[in-house]
XYZ file of C-alpha atoms in Angstrom:
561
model
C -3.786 22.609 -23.247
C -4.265 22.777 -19.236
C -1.522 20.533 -17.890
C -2.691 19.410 -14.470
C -0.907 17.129 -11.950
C -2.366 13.421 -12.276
C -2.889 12.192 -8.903
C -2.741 8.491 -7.385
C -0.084 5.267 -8.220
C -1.108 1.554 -7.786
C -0.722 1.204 -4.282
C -2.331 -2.739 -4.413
C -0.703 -5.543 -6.187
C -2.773 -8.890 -6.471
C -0.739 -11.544 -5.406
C -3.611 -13.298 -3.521
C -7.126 -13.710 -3.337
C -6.506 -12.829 0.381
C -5.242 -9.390 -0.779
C -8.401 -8.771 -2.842
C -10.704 -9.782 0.138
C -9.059 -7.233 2.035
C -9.109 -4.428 -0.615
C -12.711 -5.309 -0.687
C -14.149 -5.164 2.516
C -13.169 -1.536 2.355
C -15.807 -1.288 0.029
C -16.790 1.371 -1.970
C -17.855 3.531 0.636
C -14.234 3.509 1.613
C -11.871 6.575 1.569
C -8.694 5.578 -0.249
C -5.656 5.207 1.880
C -3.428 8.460 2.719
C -0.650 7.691 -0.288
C -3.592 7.202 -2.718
C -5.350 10.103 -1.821
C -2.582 12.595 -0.354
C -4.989 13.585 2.677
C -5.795 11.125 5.962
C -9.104 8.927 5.642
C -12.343 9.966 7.342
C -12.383 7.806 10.500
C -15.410 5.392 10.137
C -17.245 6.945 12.894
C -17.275 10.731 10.893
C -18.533 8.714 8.391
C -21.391 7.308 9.841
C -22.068 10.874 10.979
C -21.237 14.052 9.455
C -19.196 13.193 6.524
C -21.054 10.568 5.246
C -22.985 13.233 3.343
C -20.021 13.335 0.562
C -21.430 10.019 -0.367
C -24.532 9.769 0.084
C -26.619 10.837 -2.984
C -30.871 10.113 -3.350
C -30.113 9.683 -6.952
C -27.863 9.283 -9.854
C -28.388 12.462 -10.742
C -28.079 14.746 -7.696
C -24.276 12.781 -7.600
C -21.951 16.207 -8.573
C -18.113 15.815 -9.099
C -15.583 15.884 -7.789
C -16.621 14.369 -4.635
C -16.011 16.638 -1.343
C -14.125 13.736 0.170
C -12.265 11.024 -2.502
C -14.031 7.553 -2.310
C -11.726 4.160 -3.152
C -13.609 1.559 -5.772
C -12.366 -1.745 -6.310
C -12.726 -2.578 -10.081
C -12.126 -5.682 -11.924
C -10.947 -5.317 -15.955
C -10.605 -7.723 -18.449
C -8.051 -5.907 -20.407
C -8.440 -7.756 -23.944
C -5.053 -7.195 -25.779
C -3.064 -5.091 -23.584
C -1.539 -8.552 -21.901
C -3.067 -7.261 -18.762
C -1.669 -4.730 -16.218
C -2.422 -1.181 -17.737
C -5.138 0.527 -16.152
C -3.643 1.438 -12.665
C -1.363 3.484 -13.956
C -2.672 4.882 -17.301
C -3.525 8.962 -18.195
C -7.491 7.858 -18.253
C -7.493 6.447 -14.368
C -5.799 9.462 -13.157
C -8.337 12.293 -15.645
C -10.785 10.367 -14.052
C -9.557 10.592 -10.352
C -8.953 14.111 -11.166
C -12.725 15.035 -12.266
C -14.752 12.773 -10.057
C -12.250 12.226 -6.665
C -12.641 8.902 -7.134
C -9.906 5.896 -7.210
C -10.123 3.598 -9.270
C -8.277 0.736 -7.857
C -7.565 -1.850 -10.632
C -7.628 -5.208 -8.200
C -7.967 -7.342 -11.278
C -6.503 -6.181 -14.235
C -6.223 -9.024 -16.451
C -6.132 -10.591 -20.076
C -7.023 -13.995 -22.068
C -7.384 -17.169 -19.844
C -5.764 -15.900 -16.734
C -8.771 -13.650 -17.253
C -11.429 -15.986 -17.319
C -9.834 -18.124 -14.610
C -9.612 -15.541 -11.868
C -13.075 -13.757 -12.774
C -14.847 -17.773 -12.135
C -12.869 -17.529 -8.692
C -14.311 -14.216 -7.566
C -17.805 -15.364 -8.363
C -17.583 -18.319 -6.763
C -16.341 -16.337 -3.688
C -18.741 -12.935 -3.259
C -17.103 -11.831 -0.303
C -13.959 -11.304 -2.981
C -15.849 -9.226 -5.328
C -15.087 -5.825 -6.073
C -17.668 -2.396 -6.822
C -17.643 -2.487 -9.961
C -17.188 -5.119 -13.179
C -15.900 -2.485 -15.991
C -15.404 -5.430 -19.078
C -15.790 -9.182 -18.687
C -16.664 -10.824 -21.557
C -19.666 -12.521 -19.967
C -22.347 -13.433 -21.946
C -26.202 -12.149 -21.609
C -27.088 -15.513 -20.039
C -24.098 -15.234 -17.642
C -24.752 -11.747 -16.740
C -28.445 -12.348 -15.921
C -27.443 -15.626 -14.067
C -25.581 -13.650 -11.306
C -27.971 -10.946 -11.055
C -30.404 -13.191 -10.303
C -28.369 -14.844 -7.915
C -28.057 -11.494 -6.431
C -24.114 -11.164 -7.004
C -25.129 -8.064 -9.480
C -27.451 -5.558 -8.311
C -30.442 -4.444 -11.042
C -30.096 -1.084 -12.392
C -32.902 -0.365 -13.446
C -33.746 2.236 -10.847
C -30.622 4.171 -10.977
C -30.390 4.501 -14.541
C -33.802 6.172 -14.735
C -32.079 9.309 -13.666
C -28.619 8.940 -15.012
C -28.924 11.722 -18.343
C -26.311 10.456 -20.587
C -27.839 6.884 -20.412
C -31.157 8.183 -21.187
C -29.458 10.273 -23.908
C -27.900 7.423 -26.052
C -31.150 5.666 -25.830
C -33.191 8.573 -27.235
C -30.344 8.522 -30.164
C -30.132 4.792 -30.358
C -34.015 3.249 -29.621
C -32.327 -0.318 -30.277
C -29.665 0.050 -27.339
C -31.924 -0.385 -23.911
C -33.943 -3.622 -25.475
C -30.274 -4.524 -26.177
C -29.629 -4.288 -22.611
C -32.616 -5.235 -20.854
C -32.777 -9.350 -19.917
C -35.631 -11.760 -20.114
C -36.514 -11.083 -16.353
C -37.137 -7.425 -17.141
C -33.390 -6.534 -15.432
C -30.876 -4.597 -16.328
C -27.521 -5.849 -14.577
C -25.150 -3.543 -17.257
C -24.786 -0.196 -18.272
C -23.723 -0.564 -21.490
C -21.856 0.209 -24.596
C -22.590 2.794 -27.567
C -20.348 1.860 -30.006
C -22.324 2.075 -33.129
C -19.946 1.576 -36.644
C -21.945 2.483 -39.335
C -20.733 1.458 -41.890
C -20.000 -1.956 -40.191
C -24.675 -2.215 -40.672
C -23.827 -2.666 -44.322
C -21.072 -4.658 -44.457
C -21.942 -6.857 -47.267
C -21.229 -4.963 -50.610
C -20.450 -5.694 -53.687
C -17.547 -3.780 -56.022
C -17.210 -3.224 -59.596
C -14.322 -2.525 -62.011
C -15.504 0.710 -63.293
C -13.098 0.700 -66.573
C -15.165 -2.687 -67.375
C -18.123 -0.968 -66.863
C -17.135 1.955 -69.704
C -16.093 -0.358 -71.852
C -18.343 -3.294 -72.244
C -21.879 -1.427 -70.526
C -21.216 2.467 -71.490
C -20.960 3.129 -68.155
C -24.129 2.123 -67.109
C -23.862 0.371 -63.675
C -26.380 -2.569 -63.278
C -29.120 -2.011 -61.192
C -31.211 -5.161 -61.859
C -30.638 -9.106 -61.888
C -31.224 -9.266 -65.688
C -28.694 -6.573 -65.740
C -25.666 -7.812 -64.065
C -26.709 -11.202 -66.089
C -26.113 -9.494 -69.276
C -22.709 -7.689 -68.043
C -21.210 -10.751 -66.351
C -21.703 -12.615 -69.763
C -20.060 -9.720 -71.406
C -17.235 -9.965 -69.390
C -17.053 -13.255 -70.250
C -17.270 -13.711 -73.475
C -15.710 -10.027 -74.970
C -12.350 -9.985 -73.466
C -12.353 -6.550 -71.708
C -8.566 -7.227 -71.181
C -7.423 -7.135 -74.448
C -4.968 -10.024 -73.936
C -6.617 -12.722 -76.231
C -6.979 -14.952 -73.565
C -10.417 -16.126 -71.959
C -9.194 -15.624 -68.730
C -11.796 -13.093 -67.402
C -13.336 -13.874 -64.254
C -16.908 -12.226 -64.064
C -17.804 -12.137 -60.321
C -15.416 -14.144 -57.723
C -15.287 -14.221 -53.683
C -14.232 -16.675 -51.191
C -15.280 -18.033 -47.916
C -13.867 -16.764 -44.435
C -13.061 -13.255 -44.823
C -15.060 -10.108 -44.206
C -18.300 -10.217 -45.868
C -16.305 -11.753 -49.024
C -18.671 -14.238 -49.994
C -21.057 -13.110 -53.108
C -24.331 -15.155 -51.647
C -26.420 -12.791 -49.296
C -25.564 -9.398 -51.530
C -27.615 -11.538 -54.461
C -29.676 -13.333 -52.308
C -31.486 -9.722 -50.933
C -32.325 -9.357 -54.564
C -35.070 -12.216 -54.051
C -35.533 -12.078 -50.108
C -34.614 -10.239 -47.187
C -31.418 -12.369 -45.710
C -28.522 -11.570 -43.188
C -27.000 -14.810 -43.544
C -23.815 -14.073 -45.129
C -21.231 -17.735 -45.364
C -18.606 -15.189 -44.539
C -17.867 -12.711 -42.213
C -15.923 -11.822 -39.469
C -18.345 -9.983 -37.645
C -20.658 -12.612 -37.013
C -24.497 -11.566 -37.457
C -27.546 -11.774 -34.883
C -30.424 -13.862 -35.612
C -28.590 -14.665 -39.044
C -30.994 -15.956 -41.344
C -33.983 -15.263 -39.440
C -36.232 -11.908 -40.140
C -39.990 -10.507 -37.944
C -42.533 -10.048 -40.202
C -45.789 -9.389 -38.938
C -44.583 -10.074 -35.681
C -43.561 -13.354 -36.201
C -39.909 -14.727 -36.649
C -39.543 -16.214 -40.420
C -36.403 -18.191 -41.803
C -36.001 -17.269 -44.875
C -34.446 -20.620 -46.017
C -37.828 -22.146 -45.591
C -39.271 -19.002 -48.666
C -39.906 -20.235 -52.310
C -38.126 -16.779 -52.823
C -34.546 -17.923 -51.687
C -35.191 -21.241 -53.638
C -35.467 -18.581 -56.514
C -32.349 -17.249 -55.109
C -30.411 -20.097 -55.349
C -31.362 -21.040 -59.146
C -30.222 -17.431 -59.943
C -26.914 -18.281 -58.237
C -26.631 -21.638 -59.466
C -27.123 -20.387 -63.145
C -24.310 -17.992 -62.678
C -21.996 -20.484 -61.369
C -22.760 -23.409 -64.262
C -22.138 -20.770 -67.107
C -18.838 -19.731 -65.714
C -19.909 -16.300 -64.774
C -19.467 -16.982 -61.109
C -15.994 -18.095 -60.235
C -15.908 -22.141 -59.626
C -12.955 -21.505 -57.193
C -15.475 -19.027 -55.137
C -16.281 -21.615 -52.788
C -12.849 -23.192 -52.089
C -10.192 -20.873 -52.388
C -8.487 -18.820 -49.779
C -7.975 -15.383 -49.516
C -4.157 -16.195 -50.661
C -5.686 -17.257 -53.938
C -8.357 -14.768 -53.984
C -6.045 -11.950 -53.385
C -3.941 -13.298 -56.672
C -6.452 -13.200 -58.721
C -7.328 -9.676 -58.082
C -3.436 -8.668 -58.195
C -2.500 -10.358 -61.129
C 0.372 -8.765 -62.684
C 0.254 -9.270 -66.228
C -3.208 -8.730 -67.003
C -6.649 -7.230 -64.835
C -8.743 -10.630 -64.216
C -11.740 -9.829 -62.113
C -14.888 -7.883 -62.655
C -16.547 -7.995 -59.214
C -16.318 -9.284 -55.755
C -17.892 -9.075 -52.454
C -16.207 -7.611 -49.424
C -16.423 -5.251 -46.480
C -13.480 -2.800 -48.489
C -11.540 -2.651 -50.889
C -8.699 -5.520 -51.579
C -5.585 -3.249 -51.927
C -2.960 -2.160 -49.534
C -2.607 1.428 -50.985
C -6.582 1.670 -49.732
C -5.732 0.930 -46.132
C -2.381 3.090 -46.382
C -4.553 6.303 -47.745
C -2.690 6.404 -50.828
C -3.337 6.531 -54.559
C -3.874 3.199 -56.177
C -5.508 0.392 -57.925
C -8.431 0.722 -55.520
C -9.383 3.691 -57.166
C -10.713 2.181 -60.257
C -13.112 0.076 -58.223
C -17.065 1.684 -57.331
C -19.536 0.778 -54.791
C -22.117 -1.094 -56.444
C -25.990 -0.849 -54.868
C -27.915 -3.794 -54.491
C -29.743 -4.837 -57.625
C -33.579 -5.735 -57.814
C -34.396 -8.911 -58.345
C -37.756 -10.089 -60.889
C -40.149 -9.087 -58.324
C -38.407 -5.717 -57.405
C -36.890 -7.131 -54.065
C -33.782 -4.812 -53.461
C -32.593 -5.185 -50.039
C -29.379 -5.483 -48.352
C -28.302 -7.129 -45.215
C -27.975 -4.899 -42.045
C -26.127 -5.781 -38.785
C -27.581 -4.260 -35.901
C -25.149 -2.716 -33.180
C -24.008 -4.545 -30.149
C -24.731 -1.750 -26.982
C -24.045 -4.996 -24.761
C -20.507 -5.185 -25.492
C -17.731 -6.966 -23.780
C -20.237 -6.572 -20.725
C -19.729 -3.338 -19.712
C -20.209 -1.760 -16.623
C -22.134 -4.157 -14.168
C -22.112 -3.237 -10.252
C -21.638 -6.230 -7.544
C -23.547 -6.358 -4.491
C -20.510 -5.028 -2.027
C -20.880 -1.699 -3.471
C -21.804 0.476 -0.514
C -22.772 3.392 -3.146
C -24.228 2.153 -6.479
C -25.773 5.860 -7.261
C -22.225 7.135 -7.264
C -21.121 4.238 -9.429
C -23.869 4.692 -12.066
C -23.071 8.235 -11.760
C -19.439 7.332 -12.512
C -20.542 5.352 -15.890
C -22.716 7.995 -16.914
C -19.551 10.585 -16.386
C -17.355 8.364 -18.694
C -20.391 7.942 -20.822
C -19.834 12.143 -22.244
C -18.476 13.085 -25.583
C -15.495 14.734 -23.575
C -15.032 11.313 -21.822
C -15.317 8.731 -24.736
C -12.478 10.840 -26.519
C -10.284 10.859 -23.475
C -10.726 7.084 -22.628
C -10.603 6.426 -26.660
C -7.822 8.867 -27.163
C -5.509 10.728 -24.444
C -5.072 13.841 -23.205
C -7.283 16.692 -24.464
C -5.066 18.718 -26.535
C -2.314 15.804 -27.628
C -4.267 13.194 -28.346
C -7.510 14.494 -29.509
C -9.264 18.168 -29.711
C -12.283 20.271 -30.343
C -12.321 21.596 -34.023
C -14.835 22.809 -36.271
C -12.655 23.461 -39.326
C -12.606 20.748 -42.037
C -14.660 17.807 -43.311
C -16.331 15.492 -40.918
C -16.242 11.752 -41.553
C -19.845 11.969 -42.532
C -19.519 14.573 -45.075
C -20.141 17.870 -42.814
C -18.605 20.272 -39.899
C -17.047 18.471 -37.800
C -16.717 18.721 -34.072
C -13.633 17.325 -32.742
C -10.196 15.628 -34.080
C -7.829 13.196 -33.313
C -4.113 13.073 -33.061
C -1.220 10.376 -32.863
C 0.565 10.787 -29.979
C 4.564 9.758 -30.573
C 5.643 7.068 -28.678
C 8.527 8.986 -27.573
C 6.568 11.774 -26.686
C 8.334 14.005 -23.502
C 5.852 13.734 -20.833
C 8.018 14.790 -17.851
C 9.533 17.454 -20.505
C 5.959 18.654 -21.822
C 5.259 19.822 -18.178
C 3.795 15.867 -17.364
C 4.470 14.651 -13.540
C 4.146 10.862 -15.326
C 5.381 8.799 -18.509
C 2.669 7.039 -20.040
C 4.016 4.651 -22.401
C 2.009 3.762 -25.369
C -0.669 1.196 -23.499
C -0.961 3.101 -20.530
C -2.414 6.182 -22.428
C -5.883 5.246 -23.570
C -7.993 2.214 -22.163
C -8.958 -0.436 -24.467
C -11.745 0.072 -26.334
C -13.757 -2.980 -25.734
C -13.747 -1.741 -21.963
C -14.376 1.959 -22.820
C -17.743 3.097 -21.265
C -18.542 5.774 -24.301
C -20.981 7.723 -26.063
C -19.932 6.795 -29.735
C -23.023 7.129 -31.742
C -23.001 7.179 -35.538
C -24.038 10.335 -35.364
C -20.749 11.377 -33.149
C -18.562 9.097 -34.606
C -19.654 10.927 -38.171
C -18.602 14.581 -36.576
C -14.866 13.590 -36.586
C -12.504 15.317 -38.471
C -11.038 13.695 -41.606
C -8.058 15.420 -42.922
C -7.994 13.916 -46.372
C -11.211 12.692 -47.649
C -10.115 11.595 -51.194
C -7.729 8.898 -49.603
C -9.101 7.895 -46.145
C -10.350 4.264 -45.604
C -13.234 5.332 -42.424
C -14.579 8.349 -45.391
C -14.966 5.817 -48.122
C -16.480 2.760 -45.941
C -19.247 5.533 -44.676
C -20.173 6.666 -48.024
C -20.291 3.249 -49.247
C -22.606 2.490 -46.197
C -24.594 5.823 -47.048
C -25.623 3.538 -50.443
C -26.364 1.095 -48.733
C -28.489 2.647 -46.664
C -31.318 3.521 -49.001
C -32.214 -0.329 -49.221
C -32.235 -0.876 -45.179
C -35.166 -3.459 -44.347
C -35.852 -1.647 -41.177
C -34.952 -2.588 -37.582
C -38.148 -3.826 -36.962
C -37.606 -6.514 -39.084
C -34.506 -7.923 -37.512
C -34.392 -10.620 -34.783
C -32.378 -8.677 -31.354
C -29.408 -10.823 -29.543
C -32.203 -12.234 -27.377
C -31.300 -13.604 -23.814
C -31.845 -17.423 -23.417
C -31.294 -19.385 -19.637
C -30.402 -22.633 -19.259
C -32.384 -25.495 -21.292
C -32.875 -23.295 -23.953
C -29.959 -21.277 -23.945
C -28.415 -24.875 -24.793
C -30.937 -25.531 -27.237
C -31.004 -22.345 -28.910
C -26.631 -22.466 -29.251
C -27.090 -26.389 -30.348
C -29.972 -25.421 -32.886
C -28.014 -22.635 -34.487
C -24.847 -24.333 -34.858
C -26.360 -27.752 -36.302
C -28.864 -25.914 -38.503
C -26.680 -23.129 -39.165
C -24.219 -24.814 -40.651
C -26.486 -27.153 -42.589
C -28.263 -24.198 -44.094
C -24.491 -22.355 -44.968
C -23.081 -25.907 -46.359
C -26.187 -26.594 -48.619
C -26.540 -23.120 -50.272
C -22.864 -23.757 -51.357
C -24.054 -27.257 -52.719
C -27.033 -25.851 -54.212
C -25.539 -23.315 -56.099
C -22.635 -25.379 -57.164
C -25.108 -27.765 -58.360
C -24.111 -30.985 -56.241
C -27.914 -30.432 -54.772
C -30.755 -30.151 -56.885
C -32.528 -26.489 -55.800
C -35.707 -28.715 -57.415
């Protein structure tokens, strides 16, 4: 492990937006001051001549670092979760300063309201403004709204020739439509952050002993199927305790993808409407087909969704408590100590600690099971599409005196090499090159990652800094990074028989098979004004009419006829 000395300390506090005015109008054409950079600043008249060459590049890609001469760039951070304050002095500022000669100087490193409250003031002031916009939290609509007030400069141009941005896109053809807006602009570089298993987050689990017993083992794989086992359940005590307490499917509403609705409903008709989930889903409810934009409420096919449901629930094989219990309750019933009470549920994982803890455990006794077909051999499931948009990341304001370098600078951070050092330390102690082992998607891996201690000896590992535990990575919401599927699949897993990220993508892998295809799900489309109002309005009145009468449909206090 090469131990180099990390250059630079936060030389500017913000105390004022005075302060950041001033920082700014050294722009990012300016060197950084002689502390910051340990050698004297070219005089502004060398660098209208001569020097000016060290930044001044035709194109992203003819930008090569480290820069001949080190070049200052304001940035502004909206450090969700670290309380604010950790990116000036943090291991991934300074391996960046030490590969590209540039500082990074943190003007605005900030969290929650304070956040939101000092990012309004800088736009409403563009003089304040710094290079570059790393994370913000803005939405599409917002984004576009400054570019077009010429706050944000388009990027189209620049990213043509930046290689890792045209990289990810080859691998992921959903992320540029993801980041292009209505007026044909591109104002952000972008995330890659794809979870894979997180597409198929709505599946359904089984208690496999049940299964042996009552079904020889035979996992359902149609509607008439899990009919005929949930009645089993029911009715032939697979407990042994003499007791009709068996509950045949159950769920509840508000946790991750634990409600039992859209994993059915895809039986009948293509749906991504889950009532619950915590990763809320684009375009839910609505599907292309033919080129048009369906809502597949409005289908005969999800009324004949709803009297499948609805049957299940009035016959007891569908838990009465499934629509107004909490996860307190929910969680009972599948722990219940004196006897095993629940054949199947809905959820994004498994419901037991010892899963999440990589140990041994009830959790074992559970399996994945596929989507069923329905009467007219509909077997779908639900699929998420990734967010490449982000937390905003990486937009350029219009002070920046050298936007090539700055695209350049994304597209640096953008490598496998930097996503792991911005996701995970120092090469060598917090992550490293390997290909011994199983990767998480089943073959050679390509790197692995460590846990650094958090009293880990810098200064007496050969450090010249202490980087306590939040000033060692960034956060990953504001990571600029390369994290395909396909990468994200080529780390190491030391233990694949117990580890939580191995099971979720084999479950996904499932899944997978019965993916209605990307062109068939609505994109987070940008709206502006009028009918970004509508549009929010719409989905949040109609939304929640559509979530609130399935429940009363199947329940049976609507009539599905």
């Amino acid at each position: 492990m090469r131990k180099k000395g990390l250059i630079g300390k936060k030389l500017l506090s913000v105390i004022t937006v005075l302060a950041v005015c001033g920082s700014v109008l050294g722009g990012c054409g300016s060197s950084a001051d002689t502390a910051a950079s340990g050698t004297a600043p070219a005089d502004s008249a060398a660098a209208e001549t001569g020097e000016a060459g060290a930044f001044d590049f035709a194109s992203v890609s003819d930008v090569k670092f480290p820069l001949k001469e080190k070049l200052n760039m304001t940035v502004f951070v909206y450090a969700t979760t670290t309380g604010g304050g950790t990116y000036q002095d943090n291991y991934v500022t300074d391996w960046i300063e030490e590969k590209t000669n540039i500082h990074l100087d943190f003007v605005y490193d900030v969290d929650g309201d304070d956040a939101k409250t000092k990012l309004n003031l800088v736009m409403t002031d563009p003089a304040s403004m710094p290079d570059i916009f790393l994370a913000t939290n803005w939405t599409k609509s917002e984004v576009q709204s400054y570019g077009q007030q010429g706050l944000l400069l388009p990027l189209n141009d620049y990213l043509k020739d930046a290689p890792n941005w045209n990289k990810m896109n080859e691998e992921s053809p959903m992320r540029k439509a993801d980041l292009v807006m209505s007026d044909g602009n591109i104002y952000t570089y972008g995330d890659q952050n794809e979870c894979y298993h997180c597409r198929y987050q709505n599946r359904m689990y089984i208690y496999k002993p049940w299964v042996d017993a009552l079904n020889g083992g035979k996992i359902p794989e149609t509607t008439d199927e899990l009919y005929d086992f949930l009645v089993k359940v029911k009715n032939e005590d697979p407990n042994g305790n003499g007791i009709a307490d068996e509950i045949p499917m159950t769920g509840f509403i508000g946790g991750w993808a634990t409600d039992p609705t859209v994993w059915m409903i895809n039986s009948f008709i293509q749906c991504n409407n889950p009532l619950s989930n915590t990763n809320p889903t684009v375009g839910a409810g609505l599907v292309v087909k033919d080129g048009k934009i369906e809502y597949s409420v409005m289908k005969e096919e999800y009324r004949e969704a709803l009297r499948f449901m609805s049957k299940l629930y009035k016959e007891g094989l569908l838990d009465n408590q499934t629509f107004t219990q909490d996860n307190t309750q929910f969680s009972a019933a599948l722990k219940n100590e004196d006897a095993h009470l629940v054949a199947m549920y809905p959820a994004g994982a498994p419901q037991n600690d010892e899963f999440w803890a990589n140990k041994d455990g009830e959790w074992q006794d559970w399996e994945v099971i596929e989507p069923v077909a329905g009467p007219e051999g509909i077997r779908l499931t639900a699929k998420g599409l990734d967010n490449y948009f982000g937390s905003s990341i990486g937009s350029i304001s219009a002070n920046c005196k050298y936007p090539e370098i700055a695209v350049a600078l994304f597209d640096f951070m953008a490598t496998e090499e930097g996503t792991n050092v911005q996701a995970f330390g120092p090469e060598g102690l917090g992550w490293d090159w390997t290909t011994e082992g199983t990767s998480l998607a089943g073959g050679t891996p390509t790197y692995q990652k460590y846990v650094i201690p958090e009293d880990y000896d810098w200064l007496g590992n050969g450090w010249e800094k202490e980087y306590p535990d939040k000033h060692r990575t960034w956060v990953s919401d504001a990571n600029v990074r390369c994290s395909s599927a396909r990468f994200r699949g080529e780390m190491k897993i030391e233990d694949p028989a117990h580890d939580t990220e191995y099971y979720l993508q084999a479950a996904a892998e499932k899944y997978s098979k019965y993916d209605p295809g990307d062109d068939t799900i609505v994109p987070n489309l940008v709206f502006e004004g009028q009918d970004a109002q509508t549009i929010s309005e719409g989905t949040l009145t109609i939304g929640g009419y559509v979530n609130q009468a399935t429940v009363q449909f199947v329940t049976g206090d609507l009539d599905v006829d």
